[in-house]
mmCIF file of C-alpha atoms in Angstrom:
data_model
loop_
_atom_site.group_PDB
_atom_site.id
_atom_site.type_symbol
_atom_site.label_atom_id
_atom_site.label_comp_id
_atom_site.label_asym_id
_atom_site.label_seq_id
_atom_site.Cartn_x
_atom_site.Cartn_y
_atom_site.Cartn_z
ATOM 1 C CA GLN A 1 15.010 68.987 -97.429
ATOM 2 C CA SER A 2 13.872 72.631 -96.406
ATOM 3 C CA VAL A 3 16.270 75.123 -94.814
ATOM 4 C CA LEU A 4 13.746 75.946 -92.192
ATOM 5 C CA THR A 5 12.458 72.787 -90.090
ATOM 6 C CA GLN A 6 8.821 72.464 -89.055
ATOM 7 C CA PRO A 7 6.846 69.361 -87.741
ATOM 8 C CA PRO A 8 5.009 67.729 -90.323
ATOM 9 C CA SER A 9 1.732 67.790 -88.390
ATOM 10 C CA VAL A 10 -0.010 68.877 -85.236
ATOM 11 C CA SER A 11 -3.431 68.180 -83.773
ATOM 12 C CA ALA A 12 -5.613 69.505 -81.029
ATOM 13 C CA ALA A 13 -9.362 69.555 -80.025
ATOM 14 C CA PRO A 14 -11.461 72.573 -80.940
ATOM 15 C CA GLY A 15 -11.076 75.436 -78.325
ATOM 16 C CA GLN A 16 -7.569 74.308 -77.425
ATOM 17 C CA LYS A 17 -4.136 75.802 -78.111
ATOM 18 C CA VAL A 18 -1.429 74.666 -80.453
ATOM 19 C CA THR A 19 2.065 75.781 -81.264
ATOM 20 C CA ILE A 20 4.096 75.057 -84.476
ATOM 21 C CA SER A 21 7.876 75.383 -84.319
ATOM 22 C CA CYS A 22 10.189 76.722 -87.016
ATOM 23 C CA SER A 23 13.968 76.046 -86.641
ATOM 24 C CA GLY A 24 16.643 77.487 -88.813
ATOM 25 C CA SER A 25 20.054 78.971 -88.346
ATOM 26 C CA SER A 26 21.954 82.095 -87.855
ATOM 27 C CA SER A 27 22.102 82.979 -91.594
ATOM 28 C CA ASN A 28 18.205 82.902 -91.596
ATOM 29 C CA ILE A 29 15.889 83.187 -88.546
ATOM 30 C CA GLY A 30 18.834 84.364 -86.499
ATOM 31 C CA SER A 31 19.482 87.542 -88.741
ATOM 32 C CA ASN A 32 16.008 88.279 -90.079
ATOM 33 C CA TYR A 33 12.348 88.691 -89.578
ATOM 34 C CA VAL A 34 10.072 85.553 -89.619
ATOM 35 C CA SER A 35 6.746 85.514 -91.345
ATOM 36 C CA TRP A 36 4.054 82.846 -91.120
ATOM 37 C CA TYR A 37 1.413 81.862 -93.757
ATOM 38 C CA GLN A 38 -1.803 79.733 -93.772
ATOM 39 C CA GLN A 39 -2.735 77.616 -96.680
ATOM 40 C CA LEU A 40 -6.267 76.440 -96.675
ATOM 41 C CA PRO A 41 -7.079 73.390 -98.951
ATOM 42 C CA GLY A 42 -7.066 74.403 -102.548
ATOM 43 C CA THR A 43 -6.311 78.174 -101.975
ATOM 44 C CA ALA A 44 -3.292 80.394 -102.130
ATOM 45 C CA PRO A 45 -1.293 80.995 -99.047
ATOM 46 C CA LYS A 46 -2.302 83.884 -96.843
ATOM 47 C CA LEU A 47 -0.022 86.065 -94.563
ATOM 48 C CA LEU A 48 -0.662 85.513 -90.876
ATOM 49 C CA ILE A 49 2.262 86.941 -88.998
ATOM 50 C CA TYR A 50 4.954 89.229 -90.243
ATOM 51 C CA GLU A 51 8.165 90.876 -88.522
ATOM 52 C CA ASN A 52 8.073 88.017 -86.052
ATOM 53 C CA ASN A 53 4.842 88.854 -84.122
ATOM 54 C CA LYS A 54 2.798 91.196 -86.148
ATOM 55 C CA ARG A 55 -0.732 90.624 -87.467
ATOM 56 C CA PRO A 56 -1.968 92.173 -90.672
ATOM 57 C CA SER A 57 -5.294 93.589 -90.547
ATOM 58 C CA GLY A 58 -8.045 91.194 -90.354
ATOM 59 C CA ILE A 59 -6.164 88.461 -88.797
ATOM 60 C CA PRO A 60 -7.658 87.581 -85.369
ATOM 61 C CA ASP A 61 -5.541 87.722 -82.053
ATOM 62 C CA ARG A 62 -5.911 84.015 -81.630
ATOM 63 C CA PHE A 63 -2.865 83.935 -83.890
ATOM 64 C CA SER A 64 0.483 84.944 -82.319
ATOM 65 C CA GLY A 65 4.169 84.597 -83.297
ATOM 66 C CA SER A 66 7.382 84.821 -81.434
ATOM 67 C CA LYS A 67 11.142 84.400 -82.222
ATOM 68 C CA SER A 68 14.003 83.557 -80.076
ATOM 69 C CA GLY A 69 17.456 82.983 -81.468
ATOM 70 C CA THR A 70 17.386 80.803 -84.495
ATOM 71 C CA SER A 71 13.742 79.480 -83.925
ATOM 72 C CA ALA A 72 10.266 80.808 -84.168
ATOM 73 C CA THR A 73 6.976 79.760 -83.097
ATOM 74 C CA LEU A 74 3.444 80.305 -84.262
ATOM 75 C CA GLY A 75 0.702 79.919 -81.669
ATOM 76 C CA ILE A 76 -3.005 79.471 -82.256
ATOM 77 C CA THR A 77 -5.483 79.616 -79.491
ATOM 78 C CA GLY A 78 -9.202 78.790 -79.320
ATOM 79 C CA LEU A 79 -8.838 76.373 -82.236
ATOM 80 C CA GLN A 80 -11.799 76.169 -84.809
ATOM 81 C CA THR A 81 -12.421 73.523 -87.441
ATOM 82 C CA GLY A 82 -11.822 76.370 -89.920
ATOM 83 C CA ASP A 83 -8.301 76.649 -88.923
ATOM 84 C CA GLU A 84 -7.565 73.187 -90.336
ATOM 85 C CA ALA A 85 -4.717 74.149 -92.984
ATOM 86 C CA ASP A 86 -1.005 73.960 -93.791
ATOM 87 C CA TYR A 87 1.058 76.425 -91.998
ATOM 88 C CA TYR A 88 4.552 77.695 -93.315
ATOM 89 C CA CYS A 89 7.241 79.768 -91.741
ATOM 90 C CA ALA A 90 9.553 81.899 -94.032
ATOM 91 C CA THR A 91 12.333 84.280 -93.880
ATOM 92 C CA TRP A 92 15.305 85.431 -95.804
ATOM 93 C CA ASP A 93 18.582 83.460 -95.728
ATOM 94 C CA ASN A 94 21.683 85.834 -96.074
ATOM 95 C CA SER A 95 23.964 82.942 -96.966
ATOM 96 C CA LEU A 96 21.832 81.836 -99.803
ATOM 97 C CA SER A 97 20.711 85.149 -100.800
ATOM 98 C CA ALA A 98 17.410 83.385 -101.209
ATOM 99 C CA GLY A 99 14.025 83.180 -99.604
ATOM 100 C CA VAL A 100 13.460 80.115 -97.639
ATOM 101 C CA PHE A 101 10.083 78.399 -96.576
ATOM 102 C CA GLY A 102 9.681 75.731 -93.812
ATOM 103 C CA GLY A 103 8.433 72.407 -95.121
ATOM 104 C CA GLY A 104 4.890 73.127 -93.841
ATOM 105 C CA THR A 105 2.865 71.846 -90.860
ATOM 106 C CA LYS A 106 -0.581 70.284 -91.329
ATOM 107 C CA LEU A 107 -2.840 71.279 -88.627
ATOM 108 C CA THR A 108 -5.868 68.930 -87.827
ATOM 109 C CA VAL A 109 -8.538 70.122 -85.407
ATOM 110 C CA LEU A 110 -9.897 66.783 -84.065
ATOM 111 C CA GLU B 1 -9.509 95.577 -104.263
ATOM 112 C CA GLU B 2 -5.989 94.722 -104.495
ATOM 113 C CA GLN B 3 -5.466 91.709 -106.835
ATOM 114 C CA LEU B 4 -2.666 89.619 -108.451
ATOM 115 C CA VAL B 5 -3.626 87.481 -111.381
ATOM 116 C CA GLU B 6 -1.199 84.857 -112.914
ATOM 117 C CA SER B 7 -1.348 83.534 -116.318
ATOM 118 C CA GLY B 8 0.607 81.695 -118.835
ATOM 119 C CA GLY B 9 0.714 78.243 -117.209
ATOM 120 C CA ASP B 10 0.515 75.294 -119.642
ATOM 121 C CA LEU B 11 1.839 71.849 -120.570
ATOM 122 C CA VAL B 12 5.161 72.098 -122.034
ATOM 123 C CA GLN B 13 7.754 69.426 -123.046
ATOM 124 C CA PRO B 14 10.974 68.975 -121.227
ATOM 125 C CA GLY B 15 13.558 71.391 -122.452
ATOM 126 C CA GLY B 16 10.827 73.670 -123.484
ATOM 127 C CA SER B 17 10.091 77.373 -122.592
ATOM 128 C CA LEU B 18 7.233 79.431 -120.857
ATOM 129 C CA ARG B 19 6.590 82.833 -119.769
ATOM 130 C CA LEU B 20 4.632 83.460 -116.782
ATOM 131 C CA SER B 21 2.837 86.925 -116.258
ATOM 132 C CA CYS B 22 1.418 88.399 -112.924
ATOM 133 C CA ALA B 23 -0.871 91.432 -113.397
ATOM 134 C CA ALA B 24 -1.427 93.501 -110.429
ATOM 135 C CA SER B 25 -4.532 95.851 -109.857
ATOM 136 C CA GLY B 26 -5.949 97.920 -107.029
ATOM 137 C CA PHE B 27 -2.696 99.071 -105.571
ATOM 138 C CA THR B 28 0.418 100.972 -106.561
ATOM 139 C CA PHE B 29 2.651 98.315 -108.013
ATOM 140 C CA SER B 30 5.792 100.102 -108.583
ATOM 141 C CA PRO B 31 7.398 100.322 -105.157
ATOM 142 C CA TYR B 32 6.947 96.691 -104.281
ATOM 143 C CA TRP B 33 9.308 93.805 -104.349
ATOM 144 C CA MET B 34 7.683 90.911 -106.257
ATOM 145 C CA ASN B 35 8.200 87.227 -105.809
ATOM 146 C CA TRP B 36 7.455 84.025 -107.548
ATOM 147 C CA VAL B 37 6.841 80.992 -105.322
ATOM 148 C CA ARG B 38 5.981 77.453 -106.544
ATOM 149 C CA GLN B 39 4.204 74.535 -105.107
ATOM 150 C CA ALA B 40 4.602 71.057 -106.625
ATOM 151 C CA PRO B 41 1.665 68.659 -106.361
ATOM 152 C CA GLY B 42 1.151 67.650 -102.689
ATOM 153 C CA GLU B 43 4.370 69.400 -101.703
ATOM 154 C CA GLY B 44 5.268 72.569 -99.862
ATOM 155 C CA LEU B 45 5.945 76.098 -100.725
ATOM 156 C CA VAL B 46 9.286 76.863 -102.500
ATOM 157 C CA TRP B 47 10.643 80.357 -103.222
ATOM 158 C CA VAL B 48 11.826 80.872 -106.760
ATOM 159 C CA SER B 49 12.748 84.392 -107.542
ATOM 160 C CA ARG B 50 12.208 88.065 -106.600
ATOM 161 C CA ILE B 51 12.732 91.443 -108.093
ATOM 162 C CA ASN B 52 12.841 94.770 -106.627
ATOM 163 C CA SER B 53 11.080 97.954 -107.642
ATOM 164 C CA ASP B 54 13.236 99.290 -110.383
ATOM 165 C CA GLU B 55 14.603 95.852 -111.562
ATOM 166 C CA SER B 56 18.167 96.766 -110.287
ATOM 167 C CA SER B 57 18.142 93.706 -107.961
ATOM 168 C CA THR B 58 17.011 90.124 -108.588
ATOM 169 C CA ASN B 59 17.446 86.851 -106.754
ATOM 170 C CA TYR B 60 16.994 83.313 -107.772
ATOM 171 C CA ALA B 61 16.810 79.828 -106.007
ATOM 172 C CA ASP B 62 19.685 77.670 -106.939
ATOM 173 C CA SER B 63 17.379 75.235 -108.551
ATOM 174 C CA VAL B 64 16.319 77.737 -111.255
ATOM 175 C CA LYS B 65 19.470 79.948 -111.541
ATOM 176 C CA GLY B 66 20.501 80.309 -115.255
ATOM 177 C CA ARG B 67 17.188 78.879 -116.569
ATOM 178 C CA PHE B 68 14.493 81.391 -115.289
ATOM 179 C CA THR B 69 14.646 85.211 -115.539
ATOM 180 C CA ILE B 70 12.336 87.397 -113.513
ATOM 181 C CA SER B 71 11.400 91.034 -114.889
ATOM 182 C CA ARG B 72 8.628 93.655 -114.577
ATOM 183 C CA ASP B 73 6.961 96.325 -116.522
ATOM 184 C CA ASN B 74 5.781 98.978 -114.017
ATOM 185 C CA ALA B 75 3.964 100.812 -116.808
ATOM 186 C CA LYS B 76 1.873 97.650 -117.091
ATOM 187 C CA ASN B 77 1.785 96.676 -113.418
ATOM 188 C CA THR B 78 3.041 93.181 -114.345
ATOM 189 C CA VAL B 79 5.756 90.943 -113.358
ATOM 190 C CA TYR B 80 7.105 88.013 -115.560
ATOM 191 C CA LEU B 81 8.878 84.763 -115.066
ATOM 192 C CA GLN B 82 10.644 83.502 -118.052
ATOM 193 C CA MET B 83 11.392 79.742 -117.801
ATOM 194 C CA ASN B 84 13.831 78.096 -120.072
ATOM 195 C CA SER B 85 15.163 74.463 -120.193
ATOM 196 C CA LEU B 86 12.188 73.241 -118.217
ATOM 197 C CA ARG B 87 12.420 70.002 -116.283
ATOM 198 C CA ALA B 88 9.756 67.696 -115.074
ATOM 199 C CA GLU B 89 10.733 68.840 -111.362
ATOM 200 C CA ASP B 90 9.579 72.248 -112.353
ATOM 201 C CA THR B 91 6.135 70.929 -112.566
ATOM 202 C CA ALA B 92 4.176 73.088 -110.032
ATOM 203 C CA VAL B 93 1.574 75.921 -109.288
ATOM 204 C CA TYR B 94 3.479 79.108 -109.494
ATOM 205 C CA TYR B 95 2.225 81.918 -107.241
ATOM 206 C CA CYS B 96 3.177 85.638 -107.561
ATOM 207 C CA ALA B 97 3.480 87.309 -104.122
ATOM 208 C CA ARG B 98 3.891 90.962 -103.172
ATOM 209 C CA GLY B 99 6.433 92.194 -100.601
ATOM 210 C CA ALA B 100 9.876 91.731 -99.077
ATOM 211 C CA PHE B 101 10.480 88.834 -96.737
ATOM 212 C CA SER B 102 11.383 91.360 -94.005
ATOM 213 C CA GLU B 103 7.752 92.514 -94.075
ATOM 214 C CA GLY B 104 5.990 89.364 -95.110
ATOM 215 C CA LEU B 105 4.663 88.496 -98.542
ATOM 216 C CA ASP B 106 1.275 90.150 -97.979
ATOM 217 C CA ASP B 107 -0.683 89.486 -101.177
ATOM 218 C CA TRP B 108 -0.721 86.249 -103.377
ATOM 219 C CA GLY B 109 -2.358 85.448 -106.679
ATOM 220 C CA GLN B 110 -4.354 82.335 -107.173
ATOM 221 C CA GLY B 111 -1.523 80.530 -109.060
ATOM 222 C CA THR B 112 -1.085 79.200 -112.467
ATOM 223 C CA LEU B 113 -0.246 75.509 -113.195
ATOM 224 C CA VAL B 114 2.787 74.612 -115.149
ATOM 225 C CA THR B 115 3.189 70.856 -116.217
ATOM 226 C CA VAL B 116 6.483 69.788 -117.705
ATOM 227 C CA SER B 117 5.921 66.385 -119.513
ATOM 228 C CA SER B 118 6.416 64.610 -122.617
#
């Protein structure tokens, strides 16, 4: 059971928009920045969003992040088949003194 | 090119030990926090441990506390994970990742597979 809660799966058609939620608590999301990672099949994770809503160089603006209270959201617009992957939220948990990841959300682009 | 390359994964019996290494290249290694993150087959990402730039601060997941030890050698641009008293549930691909959670883990290695089985 992950400390951060994500939906197991989401799906949408090419060109559409999807959002992935990440729910935590005051000791993690409520107190710290959230980052998001994309893991394509058979590859290592890649940083998509950091500090709640910032994109590293090379990440297209189709990807966005937001945070409100103890929840965070990843948004992806203009869906492409190449976006099919597992997506993870992560942050630091002050009570656990540990890094925490969500359980991951599998995105299917129909 | 910035690169992290893990090594040391192997098949080990329950109760055994293993040391993983992660060699960094293409960037200045010493200022960065370094992490180990693992992923069991078909499962999600789980943070394992982290170490700060001068080894003065380390943290561990409860599941590995007392059994795993993280360390680094800035002269060799390498971070290590010493794993003792291994259990079947430690079976996973182990990734090293650069950075602090506050800024995102912005560089990852390709992973090394640890299998704990008799």
